[in-house]
């Protein structure tokens, strides 16, 4: 690997050269990251400390919140620090680690969202057999499959990136290390690797999106036979899932399902699937979910009361 490159670090050009814009972005993304951490940690603790953890939907939701934290933390702290710094550099090793972490945790999140859609399909279309089909052993197996899918997706991406030779320009026109910007500065013909990346990342995003879209069409079609109250509850839950899917998959498909090149708009679209969508997940899943709001109220009220009693 040392023979293939003669650079030890990359320069990230970031979001903007304007100092005032960088200060504005620093405040904005610091707030977004804190909101993301607090919101997802609230969901995690509330589910773990309540009976909801034994329900498959909330079991999967706790894993989604964990992936949101890991996924966004692989990019956002570096972005926030760079917005206040001068030259935005990242070492070669940390750059490769960022590529791996982004694709590993991101693809796990994609597969967990798919598992959650399957869970809603079983709950709405096979309600009498729901607990039999979605038993705890099968839930563990589905989460394990999501992690395995993340590994199968991310290790080939990392392998292709590590083999790229870097011998000249080291400026990456992005705010984090990703494969397409790295292909642009590699000193070799990257056409084949670019096609492989599109086949891997792009097709994973597209196929899972189509699967999710079809599953929700089937779910909505089957709601014709439910009562008005049942339809309202199912639509509320599915509406939350569909909102998350659109926020995450729309920009992801634009970023990866296209010829291997870079555009100025890439950084704006990347903000949606790295920061904005994970930040809105806690709000989307709690504001429209009475069970989640009740669980959070009980858990945190009990915590406050126990602390007051102890004092």
Tab-separated table of C-alpha atoms in Angstrom:
chain	number	residue	atom	x	y	z
A	1	UNK	CA	0.000	0.000	0.000
A	2	UNK	CA	2.896	2.357	0.719
A	3	UNK	CA	4.160	1.889	-2.843
A	4	UNK	CA	0.804	2.966	-4.218
A	5	UNK	CA	0.678	6.379	-2.553
A	6	UNK	CA	3.015	9.147	-1.543
A	7	UNK	CA	0.597	11.246	0.501
A	8	UNK	CA	-0.160	10.858	4.191
A	9	UNK	CA	-3.188	13.121	4.492
A	10	UNK	CA	-6.037	14.708	2.550
A	11	UNK	CA	-7.359	18.277	2.646
A	12	UNK	CA	-11.127	18.527	2.933
A	13	UNK	CA	-12.458	21.626	1.164
A	14	UNK	CA	-15.575	21.575	3.340
A	15	UNK	CA	-18.922	23.243	2.747
A	16	UNK	CA	-17.913	26.864	2.147
A	17	UNK	CA	-14.941	29.231	2.050
A	18	UNK	CA	-16.940	32.119	3.552
A	19	UNK	CA	-16.033	32.683	7.214
A	20	UNK	CA	-19.484	33.916	8.229
A	21	UNK	CA	-21.101	30.936	6.534
A	22	UNK	CA	-18.724	28.595	8.359
A	23	UNK	CA	-19.678	30.133	11.727
A	24	UNK	CA	-23.369	29.807	10.861
A	25	UNK	CA	-22.880	26.168	9.820
A	26	UNK	CA	-20.910	25.484	13.009
A	27	UNK	CA	-23.773	26.712	15.221
A	28	UNK	CA	-26.405	24.944	13.092
A	29	UNK	CA	-24.698	21.550	12.910
A	30	UNK	CA	-23.597	21.649	16.545
A	31	UNK	CA	-27.258	22.130	17.482
A	32	UNK	CA	-28.303	19.362	15.061
A	33	UNK	CA	-25.729	16.931	16.454
A	34	UNK	CA	-26.661	17.625	20.086
A	35	UNK	CA	-30.365	17.252	19.203
A	36	UNK	CA	-29.581	13.973	17.409
A	37	UNK	CA	-27.626	12.569	20.361
A	38	UNK	CA	-30.171	13.657	22.972
A	39	UNK	CA	-33.172	12.477	20.939
A	40	UNK	CA	-31.775	9.067	20.064
A	41	UNK	CA	-30.406	8.477	23.563
A	42	UNK	CA	-33.834	9.354	25.002
A	43	UNK	CA	-35.417	6.777	22.696
A	44	UNK	CA	-32.800	4.155	23.546
A	45	UNK	CA	-33.091	4.573	27.320
A	46	UNK	CA	-36.887	4.852	27.246
A	47	UNK	CA	-37.255	1.624	25.241
A	48	UNK	CA	-34.661	-0.290	27.254
A	49	UNK	CA	-36.245	0.714	30.574
A	50	UNK	CA	-39.849	-0.002	29.594
A	51	UNK	CA	-41.893	-3.038	28.494
A	52	UNK	CA	-41.751	-1.689	24.929
A	53	UNK	CA	-38.361	-3.348	24.500
A	54	UNK	CA	-40.139	-6.718	24.297
A	55	UNK	CA	-42.227	-5.554	21.338
A	56	UNK	CA	-40.501	-6.225	17.997
A	57	UNK	CA	-41.166	-2.762	16.517
A	58	UNK	CA	-39.491	-0.964	19.420
A	59	UNK	CA	-36.705	-3.520	19.581
A	60	UNK	CA	-35.860	-2.613	15.983
A	61	UNK	CA	-36.358	1.093	16.710
A	62	UNK	CA	-33.723	0.904	19.464
A	63	UNK	CA	-31.268	-0.554	16.946
A	64	UNK	CA	-32.150	2.182	14.447
A	65	UNK	CA	-31.406	4.835	17.081
A	66	UNK	CA	-28.048	3.187	17.828
A	67	UNK	CA	-27.150	3.184	14.126
A	68	UNK	CA	-28.164	6.851	13.838
A	69	UNK	CA	-25.683	7.731	16.579
A	70	UNK	CA	-22.820	5.610	15.194
A	71	UNK	CA	-23.457	6.627	11.588
A	72	UNK	CA	-23.628	10.370	12.171
A	73	UNK	CA	-20.768	10.329	14.686
A	74	UNK	CA	-18.453	9.013	11.978
A	75	UNK	CA	-18.822	12.345	10.124
A	76	UNK	CA	-20.402	15.165	12.123
A	77	UNK	CA	-17.852	15.752	14.953
A	78	UNK	CA	-15.078	16.122	12.356
A	79	UNK	CA	-17.252	18.493	10.302
A	80	UNK	CA	-18.046	20.656	13.352
A	81	UNK	CA	-14.391	20.835	14.389
A	82	UNK	CA	-13.288	21.716	10.846
A	83	UNK	CA	-15.777	24.600	10.642
A	84	UNK	CA	-13.850	26.406	13.382
A	85	UNK	CA	-10.374	25.360	12.244
A	86	UNK	CA	-8.160	26.637	9.456
A	87	UNK	CA	-6.925	23.921	7.102
A	88	UNK	CA	-9.248	20.934	7.192
A	89	UNK	CA	-6.976	17.897	7.033
A	90	UNK	CA	-7.575	14.209	7.651
A	91	UNK	CA	-4.939	11.508	7.743
A	92	UNK	CA	-4.975	8.711	5.184
A	93	UNK	CA	-5.805	6.121	7.839
A	94	UNK	CA	-8.667	8.163	9.331
A	95	UNK	CA	-9.978	8.822	5.829
A	96	UNK	CA	-10.160	5.098	5.077
A	97	UNK	CA	-11.756	4.503	8.491
A	98	UNK	CA	-14.375	7.146	7.730
A	99	UNK	CA	-15.183	5.531	4.368
A	100	UNK	CA	-15.663	2.174	6.093
A	101	UNK	CA	-17.691	3.523	9.047
A	102	UNK	CA	-19.991	5.556	6.801
A	103	UNK	CA	-20.851	2.613	4.572
A	104	UNK	CA	-20.936	0.045	7.382
A	105	UNK	CA	-23.294	1.862	9.754
A	106	UNK	CA	-25.230	3.468	6.893
A	107	UNK	CA	-25.982	0.134	5.236
A	108	UNK	CA	-26.965	-1.425	8.581
A	109	UNK	CA	-29.434	1.432	9.010
A	110	UNK	CA	-30.815	0.736	5.531
A	111	UNK	CA	-31.328	-2.936	6.357
A	112	UNK	CA	-32.861	-2.163	9.775
A	113	UNK	CA	-35.381	0.122	8.046
A	114	UNK	CA	-36.181	-2.786	5.721
A	115	UNK	CA	-36.645	-5.112	8.686
A	116	UNK	CA	-38.960	-2.547	10.300
A	117	UNK	CA	-41.081	-2.488	7.133
A	118	UNK	CA	-41.318	-6.300	7.245
A	119	UNK	CA	-42.350	-6.070	10.902
A	120	UNK	CA	-45.160	-3.618	10.029
A	121	UNK	CA	-46.266	-5.866	7.156
A	122	UNK	CA	-46.607	-8.852	9.492
A	123	UNK	CA	-48.328	-6.780	12.207
A	124	UNK	CA	-50.943	-5.370	9.818
A	125	UNK	CA	-51.403	-8.173	7.297
A	126	UNK	CA	-50.911	-11.185	9.633
A	127	UNK	CA	-52.029	-9.858	13.036
A	128	UNK	CA	-53.109	-13.233	14.455
A	129	UNK	CA	-49.710	-14.784	13.740
A	130	UNK	CA	-47.649	-11.672	14.536
A	131	UNK	CA	-46.052	-12.782	17.817
A	132	UNK	CA	-45.440	-16.259	16.416
A	133	UNK	CA	-43.681	-14.936	13.303
A	134	UNK	CA	-41.848	-12.071	15.015
A	135	UNK	CA	-40.629	-14.005	18.042
A	136	UNK	CA	-37.517	-12.803	19.842
A	137	UNK	CA	-35.225	-15.376	18.210
A	138	UNK	CA	-36.301	-14.251	14.735
A	139	UNK	CA	-35.874	-10.583	15.734
A	140	UNK	CA	-32.289	-11.311	16.836
A	141	UNK	CA	-31.693	-13.147	13.566
A	142	UNK	CA	-33.018	-10.245	11.486
A	143	UNK	CA	-30.784	-7.745	13.295
A	144	UNK	CA	-27.822	-10.076	12.851
A	145	UNK	CA	-28.655	-10.288	9.148
A	146	UNK	CA	-28.661	-6.468	8.970
A	147	UNK	CA	-25.157	-6.373	10.508
A	148	UNK	CA	-23.971	-9.092	8.123
A	149	UNK	CA	-25.413	-7.144	5.189
A	150	UNK	CA	-23.574	-4.043	6.390
A	151	UNK	CA	-20.300	-5.962	6.459
A	152	UNK	CA	-20.888	-7.487	3.009
A	153	UNK	CA	-21.509	-4.012	1.613
A	154	UNK	CA	-18.766	-2.026	3.362
A	155	UNK	CA	-15.734	-4.337	3.203
A	156	UNK	CA	-15.671	-4.443	-0.633
A	157	UNK	CA	-16.020	-0.632	-0.650
A	158	UNK	CA	-13.066	-0.311	1.709
A	159	UNK	CA	-11.026	-2.840	-0.260
A	160	UNK	CA	-11.520	-0.931	-3.518
A	161	UNK	CA	-10.670	2.393	-1.858
A	162	UNK	CA	-7.501	1.128	-0.163
A	163	UNK	CA	-6.157	-0.140	-3.485
A	164	UNK	CA	-6.437	3.308	-5.111
A	165	UNK	CA	-3.055	4.987	-5.767
A	166	UNK	CA	-2.770	8.606	-4.586
A	167	UNK	CA	0.302	10.367	-5.861
A	168	UNK	CA	-0.539	13.999	-6.560
A	169	UNK	CA	-3.462	16.239	-5.589
A	170	UNK	CA	-4.839	15.552	-2.142
A	171	UNK	CA	-7.727	18.051	-1.984
A	172	UNK	CA	-11.154	16.404	-1.585
A	173	UNK	CA	-14.091	18.592	-2.562
A	174	UNK	CA	-16.308	17.375	0.259
A	175	UNK	CA	-16.671	17.629	4.035
A	176	UNK	CA	-15.922	13.938	4.635
A	177	UNK	CA	-14.103	11.100	2.892
A	178	UNK	CA	-16.316	9.249	0.449
A	179	UNK	CA	-15.521	7.056	-2.511
A	180	UNK	CA	-16.544	9.297	-5.425
A	181	UNK	CA	-14.489	12.314	-4.235
A	182	UNK	CA	-11.527	9.973	-3.632
A	183	UNK	CA	-11.846	8.512	-7.130
A	184	UNK	CA	-11.531	12.046	-8.474
A	185	UNK	CA	-8.055	12.551	-6.920
A	186	UNK	CA	-6.712	9.023	-7.543
A	187	UNK	CA	-3.907	8.896	-10.111
A	188	UNK	CA	-5.260	5.994	-12.163
A	189	UNK	CA	-8.176	5.136	-14.410
A	190	UNK	CA	-11.074	4.691	-11.969
A	191	UNK	CA	-13.870	3.908	-14.426
A	192	UNK	CA	-14.183	0.205	-13.493
A	193	UNK	CA	-14.030	0.933	-9.752
A	194	UNK	CA	-16.632	3.652	-10.211
A	195	UNK	CA	-18.986	1.224	-11.936
A	196	UNK	CA	-18.456	-1.305	-9.129
A	197	UNK	CA	-19.224	1.353	-6.510
A	198	UNK	CA	-22.445	2.277	-8.314
A	199	UNK	CA	-23.346	-1.410	-8.581
A	200	UNK	CA	-22.721	-1.852	-4.866
A	201	UNK	CA	-23.919	1.340	-3.147
A	202	UNK	CA	-26.397	2.460	-5.784
A	203	UNK	CA	-28.118	-0.878	-6.183
A	204	UNK	CA	-28.292	-1.456	-2.410
A	205	UNK	CA	-30.052	1.903	-2.032
A	206	UNK	CA	-32.353	1.358	-5.016
A	207	UNK	CA	-33.316	-2.266	-4.314
A	208	UNK	CA	-34.043	-1.640	-0.631
A	209	UNK	CA	-36.042	1.473	-1.514
A	210	UNK	CA	-38.134	-0.498	-4.036
A	211	UNK	CA	-38.677	-3.284	-1.481
A	212	UNK	CA	-39.755	-0.724	1.124
A	213	UNK	CA	-42.019	1.080	-1.349
A	214	UNK	CA	-43.739	-2.128	-2.459
A	215	UNK	CA	-44.156	-3.344	1.124
A	216	UNK	CA	-45.877	-0.119	2.171
A	217	UNK	CA	-48.126	-0.231	-0.910
A	218	UNK	CA	-49.196	-3.736	0.153
A	219	UNK	CA	-49.722	-2.564	3.733
A	220	UNK	CA	-51.827	0.437	2.672
A	221	UNK	CA	-53.853	-1.770	0.305
A	222	UNK	CA	-54.587	-4.268	3.089
A	223	UNK	CA	-55.850	-1.504	5.425
A	224	UNK	CA	-59.149	-1.477	3.471
A	225	UNK	CA	-60.334	-4.373	5.613
A	226	UNK	CA	-59.507	-2.706	8.953
A	227	UNK	CA	-61.684	-0.545	11.159
A	228	UNK	CA	-61.364	3.243	11.083
A	229	UNK	CA	-59.460	3.193	14.382
A	230	UNK	CA	-57.150	0.417	13.152
A	231	UNK	CA	-56.492	2.284	9.906
A	232	UNK	CA	-55.647	5.475	11.784
A	233	UNK	CA	-53.198	3.716	14.098
A	234	UNK	CA	-51.540	1.785	11.254
A	235	UNK	CA	-51.310	4.868	9.048
A	236	UNK	CA	-49.737	6.834	11.895
A	237	UNK	CA	-47.038	4.214	12.403
A	238	UNK	CA	-46.430	3.619	8.689
A	239	UNK	CA	-46.439	7.354	8.024
A	240	UNK	CA	-43.507	7.753	10.402
A	241	UNK	CA	-41.585	4.983	8.643
A	242	UNK	CA	-42.325	6.353	5.167
A	243	UNK	CA	-41.128	9.839	6.170
A	244	UNK	CA	-37.820	8.416	7.418
A	245	UNK	CA	-37.403	6.332	4.250
A	246	UNK	CA	-37.955	9.333	1.952
A	247	UNK	CA	-35.587	11.597	3.920
A	248	UNK	CA	-32.837	8.966	3.927
A	249	UNK	CA	-33.193	7.201	0.587
A	250	UNK	CA	-33.964	10.156	-1.690
A	251	UNK	CA	-30.573	11.874	-1.282
A	252	UNK	CA	-28.755	8.515	-1.029
A	253	UNK	CA	-30.078	7.329	-4.396
A	254	UNK	CA	-29.142	10.658	-5.981
A	255	UNK	CA	-25.613	10.408	-4.545
A	256	UNK	CA	-24.807	6.820	-5.529
A	257	UNK	CA	-27.087	5.686	-8.361
A	258	UNK	CA	-25.506	7.676	-11.188
A	259	UNK	CA	-22.285	7.781	-13.223
A	260	UNK	CA	-19.240	7.921	-10.921
A	261	UNK	CA	-18.607	11.658	-10.800
A	262	UNK	CA	-19.004	14.544	-8.352
A	263	UNK	CA	-21.257	17.596	-8.409
A	264	UNK	CA	-21.332	20.721	-6.205
A	265	UNK	CA	-24.815	19.695	-5.022
A	266	UNK	CA	-23.431	16.449	-3.570
A	267	UNK	CA	-22.464	18.128	-0.314
A	268	UNK	CA	-25.949	19.553	0.183
A	269	UNK	CA	-27.625	16.199	-0.493
A	270	UNK	CA	-25.093	14.451	1.759
A	271	UNK	CA	-26.208	16.672	4.655
A	272	UNK	CA	-29.668	15.078	4.406
A	273	UNK	CA	-28.545	11.483	4.832
A	274	UNK	CA	-25.654	12.132	7.253
A	275	UNK	CA	-27.166	14.708	9.631
A	276	UNK	CA	-30.709	15.896	8.903
A	277	UNK	CA	-32.535	12.555	8.480
A	278	UNK	CA	-30.907	10.946	11.574
A	279	UNK	CA	-31.741	14.109	13.574
A	280	UNK	CA	-35.428	13.964	12.606
A	281	UNK	CA	-35.788	10.235	13.308
A	282	UNK	CA	-36.433	10.693	17.065
A	283	UNK	CA	-39.021	13.422	16.404
A	284	UNK	CA	-40.764	11.421	13.682
A	285	UNK	CA	-40.968	8.261	15.799
A	286	UNK	CA	-42.071	9.962	19.043
A	287	UNK	CA	-44.377	12.843	18.082
A	288	UNK	CA	-46.691	10.532	16.118
A	289	UNK	CA	-46.459	7.565	18.488
A	290	UNK	CA	-48.566	7.586	21.668
A	291	UNK	CA	-46.935	4.429	23.086
A	292	UNK	CA	-43.470	5.929	22.699
A	293	UNK	CA	-44.515	9.230	24.317
A	294	UNK	CA	-46.163	7.399	27.251
A	295	UNK	CA	-43.089	5.217	27.770
A	296	UNK	CA	-40.771	8.234	27.747
A	297	UNK	CA	-43.001	10.087	30.199
A	298	UNK	CA	-43.159	7.140	32.613
A	299	UNK	CA	-39.443	6.342	32.485
A	300	UNK	CA	-38.233	9.899	32.952
A	301	UNK	CA	-40.890	10.846	35.527
A	302	UNK	CA	-39.954	7.771	37.588
A	303	UNK	CA	-36.291	8.738	37.303
A	304	UNK	CA	-36.976	12.274	38.525
A	305	UNK	CA	-39.200	11.113	41.381
A	306	UNK	CA	-36.670	8.519	42.532
A	307	UNK	CA	-33.914	11.139	42.542
A	308	UNK	CA	-36.058	13.544	44.569
A	309	UNK	CA	-36.953	10.777	47.015
A	310	UNK	CA	-33.282	9.841	47.340
A	311	UNK	CA	-32.314	13.470	48.045
